[in-house]
Short mmCIF file of C-alpha atoms in Angstrom, two decimals:
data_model
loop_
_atom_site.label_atom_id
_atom_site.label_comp_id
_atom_site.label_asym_id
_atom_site.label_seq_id
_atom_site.Cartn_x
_atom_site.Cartn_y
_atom_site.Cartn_z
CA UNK L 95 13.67 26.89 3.46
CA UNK L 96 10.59 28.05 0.91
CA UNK L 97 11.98 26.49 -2.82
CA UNK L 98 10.59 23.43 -3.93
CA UNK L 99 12.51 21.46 -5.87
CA UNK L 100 12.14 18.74 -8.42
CA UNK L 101 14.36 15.71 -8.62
CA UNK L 102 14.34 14.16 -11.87
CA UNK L 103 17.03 11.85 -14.38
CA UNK L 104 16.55 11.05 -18.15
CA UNK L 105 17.40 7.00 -17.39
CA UNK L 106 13.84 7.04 -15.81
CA UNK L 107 12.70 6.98 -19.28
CA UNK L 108 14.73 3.75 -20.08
CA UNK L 109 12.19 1.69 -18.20
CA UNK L 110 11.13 0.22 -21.24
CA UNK L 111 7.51 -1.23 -20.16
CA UNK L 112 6.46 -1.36 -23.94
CA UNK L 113 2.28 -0.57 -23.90
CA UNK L 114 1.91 -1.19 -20.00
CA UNK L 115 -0.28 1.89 -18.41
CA UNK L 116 3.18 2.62 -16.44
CA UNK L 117 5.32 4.31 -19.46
CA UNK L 118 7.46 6.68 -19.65
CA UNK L 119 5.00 8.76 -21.24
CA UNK L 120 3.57 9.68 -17.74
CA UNK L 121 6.78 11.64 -16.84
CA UNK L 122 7.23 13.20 -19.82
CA UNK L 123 3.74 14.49 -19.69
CA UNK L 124 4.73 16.07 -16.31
CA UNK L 125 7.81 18.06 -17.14
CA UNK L 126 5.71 19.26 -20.23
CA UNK L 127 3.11 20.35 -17.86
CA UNK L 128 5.42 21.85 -15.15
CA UNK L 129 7.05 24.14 -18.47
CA UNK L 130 4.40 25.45 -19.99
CA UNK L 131 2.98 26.37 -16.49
CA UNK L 132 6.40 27.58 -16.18
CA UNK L 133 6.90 26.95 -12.20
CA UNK L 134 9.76 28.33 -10.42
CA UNK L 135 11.04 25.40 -9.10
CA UNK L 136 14.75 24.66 -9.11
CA UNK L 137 15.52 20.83 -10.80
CA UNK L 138 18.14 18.17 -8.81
CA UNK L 139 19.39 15.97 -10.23
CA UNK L 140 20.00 12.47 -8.28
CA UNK L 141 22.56 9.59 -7.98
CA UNK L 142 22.14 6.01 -8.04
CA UNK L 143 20.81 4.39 -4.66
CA UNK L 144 23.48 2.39 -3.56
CA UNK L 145 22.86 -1.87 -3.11
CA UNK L 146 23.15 -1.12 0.80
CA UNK L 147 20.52 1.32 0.53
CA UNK L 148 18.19 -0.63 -1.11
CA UNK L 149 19.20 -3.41 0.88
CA UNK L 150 18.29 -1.65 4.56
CA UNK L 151 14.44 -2.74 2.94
CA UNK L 152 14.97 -5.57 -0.06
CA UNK L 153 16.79 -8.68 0.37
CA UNK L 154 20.07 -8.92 -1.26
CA UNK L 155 19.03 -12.17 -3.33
CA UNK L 156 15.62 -10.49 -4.59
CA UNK L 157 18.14 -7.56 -5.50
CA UNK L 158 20.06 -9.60 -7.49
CA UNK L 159 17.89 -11.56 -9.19
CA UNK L 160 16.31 -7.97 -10.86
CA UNK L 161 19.99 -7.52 -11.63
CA UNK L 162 20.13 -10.38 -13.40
CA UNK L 163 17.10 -10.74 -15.16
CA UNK L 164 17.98 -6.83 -16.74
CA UNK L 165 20.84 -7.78 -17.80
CA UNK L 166 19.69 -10.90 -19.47
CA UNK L 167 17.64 -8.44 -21.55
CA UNK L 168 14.64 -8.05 -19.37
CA UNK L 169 11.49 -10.30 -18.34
CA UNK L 170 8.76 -10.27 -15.99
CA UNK L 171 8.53 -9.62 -11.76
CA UNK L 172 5.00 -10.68 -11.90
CA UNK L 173 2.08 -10.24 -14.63
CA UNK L 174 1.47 -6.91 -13.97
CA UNK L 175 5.51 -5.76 -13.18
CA UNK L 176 7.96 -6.18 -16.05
CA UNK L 177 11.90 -5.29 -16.89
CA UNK L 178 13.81 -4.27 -19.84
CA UNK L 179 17.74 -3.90 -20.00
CA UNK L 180 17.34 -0.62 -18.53
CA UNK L 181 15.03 -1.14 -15.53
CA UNK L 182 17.83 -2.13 -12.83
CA UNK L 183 19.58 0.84 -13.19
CA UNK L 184 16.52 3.29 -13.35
CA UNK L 185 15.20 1.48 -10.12
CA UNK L 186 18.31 2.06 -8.44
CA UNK L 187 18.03 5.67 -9.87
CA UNK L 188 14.49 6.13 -8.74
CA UNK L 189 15.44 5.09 -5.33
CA UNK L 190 18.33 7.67 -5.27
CA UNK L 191 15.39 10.29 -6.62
CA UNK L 192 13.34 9.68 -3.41
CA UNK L 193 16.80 9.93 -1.47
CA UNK L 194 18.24 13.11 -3.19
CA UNK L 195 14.35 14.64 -2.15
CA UNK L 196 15.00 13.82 1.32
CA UNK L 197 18.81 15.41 1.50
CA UNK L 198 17.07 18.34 -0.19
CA UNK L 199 14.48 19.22 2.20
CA UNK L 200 16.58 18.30 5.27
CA UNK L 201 18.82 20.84 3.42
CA UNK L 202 18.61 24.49 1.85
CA UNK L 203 14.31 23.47 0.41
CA UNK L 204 11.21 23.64 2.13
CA UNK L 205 9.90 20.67 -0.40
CA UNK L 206 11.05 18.52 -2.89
CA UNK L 207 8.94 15.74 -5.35
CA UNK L 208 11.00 13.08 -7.25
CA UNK L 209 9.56 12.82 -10.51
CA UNK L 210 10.72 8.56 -10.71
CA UNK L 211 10.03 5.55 -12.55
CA UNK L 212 9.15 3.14 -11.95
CA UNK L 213 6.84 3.47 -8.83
CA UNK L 214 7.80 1.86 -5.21
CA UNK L 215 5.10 1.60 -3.00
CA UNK L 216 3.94 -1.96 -3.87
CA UNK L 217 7.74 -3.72 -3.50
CA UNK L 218 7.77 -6.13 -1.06
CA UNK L 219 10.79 -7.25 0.44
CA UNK L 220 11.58 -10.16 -1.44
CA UNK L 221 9.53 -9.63 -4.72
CA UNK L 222 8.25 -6.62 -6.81
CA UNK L 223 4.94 -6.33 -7.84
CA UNK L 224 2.10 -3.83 -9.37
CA UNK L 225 4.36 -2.40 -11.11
CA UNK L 226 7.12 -1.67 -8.67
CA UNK L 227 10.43 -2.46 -8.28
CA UNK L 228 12.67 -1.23 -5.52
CA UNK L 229 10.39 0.94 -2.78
CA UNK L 230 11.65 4.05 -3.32
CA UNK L 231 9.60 5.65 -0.11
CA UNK L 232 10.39 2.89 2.34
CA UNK L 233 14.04 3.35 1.40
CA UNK L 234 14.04 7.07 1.91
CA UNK L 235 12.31 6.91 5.04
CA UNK L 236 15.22 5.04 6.26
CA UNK L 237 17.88 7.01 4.83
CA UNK L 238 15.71 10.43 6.58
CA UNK L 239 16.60 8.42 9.61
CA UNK L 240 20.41 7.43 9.06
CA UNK L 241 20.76 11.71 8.35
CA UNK L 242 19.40 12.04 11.79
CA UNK L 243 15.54 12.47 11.38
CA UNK L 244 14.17 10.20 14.51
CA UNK L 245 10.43 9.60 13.62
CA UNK L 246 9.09 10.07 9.78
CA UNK L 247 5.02 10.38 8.92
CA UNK L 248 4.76 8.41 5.18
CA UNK L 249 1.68 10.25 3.82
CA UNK L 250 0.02 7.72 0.56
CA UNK L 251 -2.38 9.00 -1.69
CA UNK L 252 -2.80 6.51 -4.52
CA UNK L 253 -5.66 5.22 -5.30
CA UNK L 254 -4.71 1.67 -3.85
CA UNK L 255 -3.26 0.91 -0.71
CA UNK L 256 0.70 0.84 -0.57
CA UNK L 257 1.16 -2.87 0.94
CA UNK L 258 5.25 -3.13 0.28
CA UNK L 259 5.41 0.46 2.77
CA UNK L 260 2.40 -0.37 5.15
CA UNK L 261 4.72 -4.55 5.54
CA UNK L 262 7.62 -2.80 5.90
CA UNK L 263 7.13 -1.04 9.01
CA UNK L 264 4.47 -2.86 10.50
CA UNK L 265 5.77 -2.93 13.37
CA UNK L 266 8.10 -0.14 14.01
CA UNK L 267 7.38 2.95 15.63
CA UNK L 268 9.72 5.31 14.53
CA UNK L 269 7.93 5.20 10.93
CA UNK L 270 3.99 5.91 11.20
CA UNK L 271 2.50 5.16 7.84
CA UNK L 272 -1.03 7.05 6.98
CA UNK L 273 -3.14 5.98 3.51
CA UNK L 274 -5.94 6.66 1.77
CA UNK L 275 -6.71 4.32 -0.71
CA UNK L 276 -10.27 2.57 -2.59
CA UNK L 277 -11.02 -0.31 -1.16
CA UNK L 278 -11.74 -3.15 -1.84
CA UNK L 279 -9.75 -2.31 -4.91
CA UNK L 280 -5.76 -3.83 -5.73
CA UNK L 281 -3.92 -5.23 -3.80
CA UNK L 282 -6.69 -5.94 -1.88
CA UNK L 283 -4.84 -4.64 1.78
CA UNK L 284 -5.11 -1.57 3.68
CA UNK L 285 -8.72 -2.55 6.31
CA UNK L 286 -8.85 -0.01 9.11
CA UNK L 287 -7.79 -2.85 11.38
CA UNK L 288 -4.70 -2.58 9.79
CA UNK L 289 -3.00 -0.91 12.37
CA UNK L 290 0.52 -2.12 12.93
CA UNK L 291 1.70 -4.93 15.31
CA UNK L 292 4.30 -5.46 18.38
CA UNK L 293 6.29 -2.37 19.14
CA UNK L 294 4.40 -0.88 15.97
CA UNK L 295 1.00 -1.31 16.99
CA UNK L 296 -0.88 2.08 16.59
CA UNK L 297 1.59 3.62 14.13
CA UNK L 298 0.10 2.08 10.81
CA UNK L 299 -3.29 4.54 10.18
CA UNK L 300 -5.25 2.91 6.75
CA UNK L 301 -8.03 4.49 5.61
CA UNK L 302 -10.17 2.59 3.11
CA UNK L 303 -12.49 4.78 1.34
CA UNK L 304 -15.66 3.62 -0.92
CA UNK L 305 -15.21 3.70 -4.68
CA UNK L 306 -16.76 6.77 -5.35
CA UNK L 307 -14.92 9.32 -2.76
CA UNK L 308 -14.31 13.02 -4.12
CA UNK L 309 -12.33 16.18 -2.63
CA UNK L 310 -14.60 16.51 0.40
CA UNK L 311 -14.23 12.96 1.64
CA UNK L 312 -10.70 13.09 0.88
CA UNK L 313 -9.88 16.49 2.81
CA UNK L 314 -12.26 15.10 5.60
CA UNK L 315 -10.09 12.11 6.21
CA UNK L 316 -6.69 14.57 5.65
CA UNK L 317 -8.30 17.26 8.29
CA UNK L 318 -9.70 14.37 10.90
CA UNK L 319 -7.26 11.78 11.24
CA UNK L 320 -3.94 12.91 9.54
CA UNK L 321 -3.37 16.11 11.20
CA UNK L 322 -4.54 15.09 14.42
CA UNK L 323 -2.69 12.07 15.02
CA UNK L 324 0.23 13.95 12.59
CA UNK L 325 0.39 16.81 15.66
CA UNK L 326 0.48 14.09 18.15
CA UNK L 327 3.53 12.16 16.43
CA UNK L 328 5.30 15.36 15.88
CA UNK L 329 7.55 13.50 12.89
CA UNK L 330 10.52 15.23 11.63
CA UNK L 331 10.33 14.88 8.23
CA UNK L 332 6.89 14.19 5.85
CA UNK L 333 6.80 12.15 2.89
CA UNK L 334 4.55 11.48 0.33
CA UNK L 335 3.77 8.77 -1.43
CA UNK L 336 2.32 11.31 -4.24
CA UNK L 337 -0.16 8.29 -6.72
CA UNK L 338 -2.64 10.86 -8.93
CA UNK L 339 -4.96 7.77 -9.67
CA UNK L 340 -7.46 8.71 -7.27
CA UNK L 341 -7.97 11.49 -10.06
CA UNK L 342 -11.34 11.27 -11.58
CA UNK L 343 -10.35 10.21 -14.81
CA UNK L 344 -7.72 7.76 -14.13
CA UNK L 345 -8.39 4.27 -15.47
CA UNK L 346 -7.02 2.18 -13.22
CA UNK L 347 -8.92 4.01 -10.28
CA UNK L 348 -12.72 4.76 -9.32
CA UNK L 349 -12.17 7.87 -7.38
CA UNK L 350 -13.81 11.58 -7.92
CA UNK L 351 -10.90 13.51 -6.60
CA UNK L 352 -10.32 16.39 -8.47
CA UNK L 353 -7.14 18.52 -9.56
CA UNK L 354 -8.26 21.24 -6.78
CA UNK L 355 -8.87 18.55 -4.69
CA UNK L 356 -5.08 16.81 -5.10
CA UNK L 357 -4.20 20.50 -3.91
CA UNK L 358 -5.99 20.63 -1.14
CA UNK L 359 -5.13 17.84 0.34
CA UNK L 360 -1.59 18.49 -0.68
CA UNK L 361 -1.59 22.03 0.95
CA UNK L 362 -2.98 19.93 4.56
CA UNK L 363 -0.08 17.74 4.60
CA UNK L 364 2.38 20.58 3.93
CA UNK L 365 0.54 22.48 6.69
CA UNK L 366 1.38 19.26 8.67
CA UNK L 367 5.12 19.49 7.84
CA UNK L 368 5.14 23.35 8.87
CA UNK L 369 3.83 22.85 12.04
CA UNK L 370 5.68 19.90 13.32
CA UNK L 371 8.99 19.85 11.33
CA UNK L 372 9.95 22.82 9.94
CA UNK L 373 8.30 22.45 6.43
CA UNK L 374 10.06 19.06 5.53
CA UNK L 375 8.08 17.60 2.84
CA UNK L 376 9.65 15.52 0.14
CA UNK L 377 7.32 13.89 -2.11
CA UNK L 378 7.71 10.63 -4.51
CA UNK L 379 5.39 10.08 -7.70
CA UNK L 380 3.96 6.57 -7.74
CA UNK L 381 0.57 5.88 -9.94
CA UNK L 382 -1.40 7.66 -12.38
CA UNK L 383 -2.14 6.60 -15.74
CA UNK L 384 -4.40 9.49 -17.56
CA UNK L 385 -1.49 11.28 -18.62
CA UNK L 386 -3.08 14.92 -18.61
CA UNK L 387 -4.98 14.47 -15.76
CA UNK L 388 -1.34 13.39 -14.08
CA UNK L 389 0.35 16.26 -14.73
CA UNK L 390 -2.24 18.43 -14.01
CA UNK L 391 -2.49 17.14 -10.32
CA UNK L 392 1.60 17.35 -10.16
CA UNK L 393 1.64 20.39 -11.11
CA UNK L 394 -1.28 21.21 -7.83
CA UNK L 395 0.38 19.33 -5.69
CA UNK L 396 3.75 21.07 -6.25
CA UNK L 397 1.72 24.72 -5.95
CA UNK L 398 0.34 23.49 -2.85
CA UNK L 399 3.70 22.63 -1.78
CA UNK L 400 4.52 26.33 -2.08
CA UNK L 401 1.75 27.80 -0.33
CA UNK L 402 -0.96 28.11 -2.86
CA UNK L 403 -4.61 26.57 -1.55
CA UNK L 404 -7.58 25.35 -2.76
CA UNK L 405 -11.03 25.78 -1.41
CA UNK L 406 -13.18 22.46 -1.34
CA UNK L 407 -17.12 22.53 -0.33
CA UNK L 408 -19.24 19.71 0.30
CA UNK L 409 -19.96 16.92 2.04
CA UNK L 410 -19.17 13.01 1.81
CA UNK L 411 -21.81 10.75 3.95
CA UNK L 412 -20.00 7.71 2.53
CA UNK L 413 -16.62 8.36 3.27
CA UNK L 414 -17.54 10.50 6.58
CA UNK L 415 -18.77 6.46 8.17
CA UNK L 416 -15.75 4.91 6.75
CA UNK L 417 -13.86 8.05 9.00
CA UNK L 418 -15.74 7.48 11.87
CA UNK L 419 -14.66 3.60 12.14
CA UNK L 420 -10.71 4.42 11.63
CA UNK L 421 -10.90 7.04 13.84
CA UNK L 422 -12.79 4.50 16.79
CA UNK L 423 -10.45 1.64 15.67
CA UNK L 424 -7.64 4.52 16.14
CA UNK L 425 -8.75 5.65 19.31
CA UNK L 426 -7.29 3.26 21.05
CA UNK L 427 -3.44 4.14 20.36
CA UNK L 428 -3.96 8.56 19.71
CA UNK L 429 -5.33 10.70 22.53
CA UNK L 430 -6.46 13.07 20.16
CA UNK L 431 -9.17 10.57 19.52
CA UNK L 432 -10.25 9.66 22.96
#
């Protein structure tokens, strides 16, 4: 189990958004990218998420009421979240992307990244919003677990904190949910007190770092809370909510991280996945909106997927305090910490 592989499906471009920073554009940019780099990566291609899939996180009526509006020729979720003809099917479709990932790695690959569109991470239950429809993560993690895998770690990396995941399992156990995100920046969720309720308590890990936060506060937080508290979970599969608009030149973002550093931090959690679950990573795109410096990252992230590391230097006195709270709020539920 070394390959990676990437899932991708040509009806992610019919998300017709029409302008919006979340166009098509940003995956076409990508697969560009990942050929002229020429990767050795194999390409899967996925099916369509099925309504009970999508329905073990969304309610049925919210499901079909983005059925409906589609196929009433498109409209609006929110201000920032909008559908054309086309969008019902590739959010079913992106769903099944995150889903084929997860059959892959529990399969014959050591990784996998769904290359999807539209994004997931902000879908609520009942309503989409900042830009997402269906969450594609959320439903993989709990098709992982129908195909046997007991506990999953949900690793986010965009730039702002992924409130439709961190909701969804607030307060279940079996899924521990880690991000790094800007705060206070959109949706404005994800404090370090954030930590889960009821039988979930302790399994939700936010870490909410200052505007400003390049590769060594980044790989701080990855090396002193994720892996600790990732080799004290011991999950059985990994996945990554992969956002690339922490990059430094994202415009929807006011992060420093670098392409290097989206590799670094990439190589830590597949580190993580070797050392508690066989390698099991399967990673999901979600944000980033400076189409070169997208790809770029990708194509890091999927190098540091395969072994390939970068070496960060530095220090981070701003994000290093914002590490030290999470890890005293989060010393109350990991040992590692005590």
């Amino acid at each position: 189990m070394t390959r990676t592989c990437l899932v991708y499906h040509p009806i992610y471009l019919q998300h017709e958004t029409n302008g919006h920073p979340e166009k098509k554009e940003r995956l076409t940019a990508i697969l560009d990218k990942i050929q002229s780099e020429r990767l050795d990566v194999d390409f899967v291609t996925p099916k369509f998420a099925t309504v009970s899939s999508v329905a073990a996180i969304h309610s049925l009526r919210y499901i079909d009421q983005v059925k409906a509006i589609c196929e009433h020729g498109g409209g609006y979720l929110d201000v920032d979240t909008v559908l054309s003809k086309s969008s019902y099917d590739a959010a079913l479709m992106a769903a099944g992307g995150a889903m084929a990932a997860v059959e892959a790695v529990l399969g014959e690959y050591g990784s996998a990244f769904a290359l999807v569109r539209p994004p997931g991470h902000h879908a609520m239950p009942n309503r989409g919003m900042g830009f997402c429809i269906f969450n594609n993560i959320a439903i993989a993690a709990k098709h992982a677990q129908s195909l046997g895998a007991k506990k999953v770690l949900i690793v986010d990396w965009d730039v702002h904190h992924g409130n439709g995941t961190n909701d969804a399992f607030y307060s279940d156990s079996s899924v521990l949910y880690f991000s790094t995100h800007q705060y206070p920046h959109y949706p404005g969720t994800g404090r370090a007190d954030e930590v889960g309720e009821d039988g979930g308590e302790g399994f939700t890990v936010n870490v909410p770092l200052p505007s400003g936060t390049g590769d060594a506060g980044y790989l701080m937080a990855y090396r002193e809370i994720l892996r600790p508290i990732a080799m004290e979970y011991k999950p059985d599969i990994v996945l990554v909510s992969a956002g690339q608009d922490p990059h430094k030149d994202d415009p929807l973002g006011g992060m420093r991280l670098t392409t290097d550093g989206f590799g670094a931090i990439a190589f830590q959690v597949k580190e993580i996945a070797n050392a508690c679950c066989r390698g099991r990573l399967a990673a999901s795109l979600e944000g980033g909106y400076n189409l070169q410096a997208q790809a770029e990252a990708v194509v890091s992230e999927i190098r540091a997927f395969g072994g390939e590391s970068a070496q960060i230097r530095g220090t981070d006195t701003d994000a290093a305090r914002r590490i030290e709270e999470v890890k005293k709020i989060q010393s109350r539920y990991w040992s590692c910490f005590a």
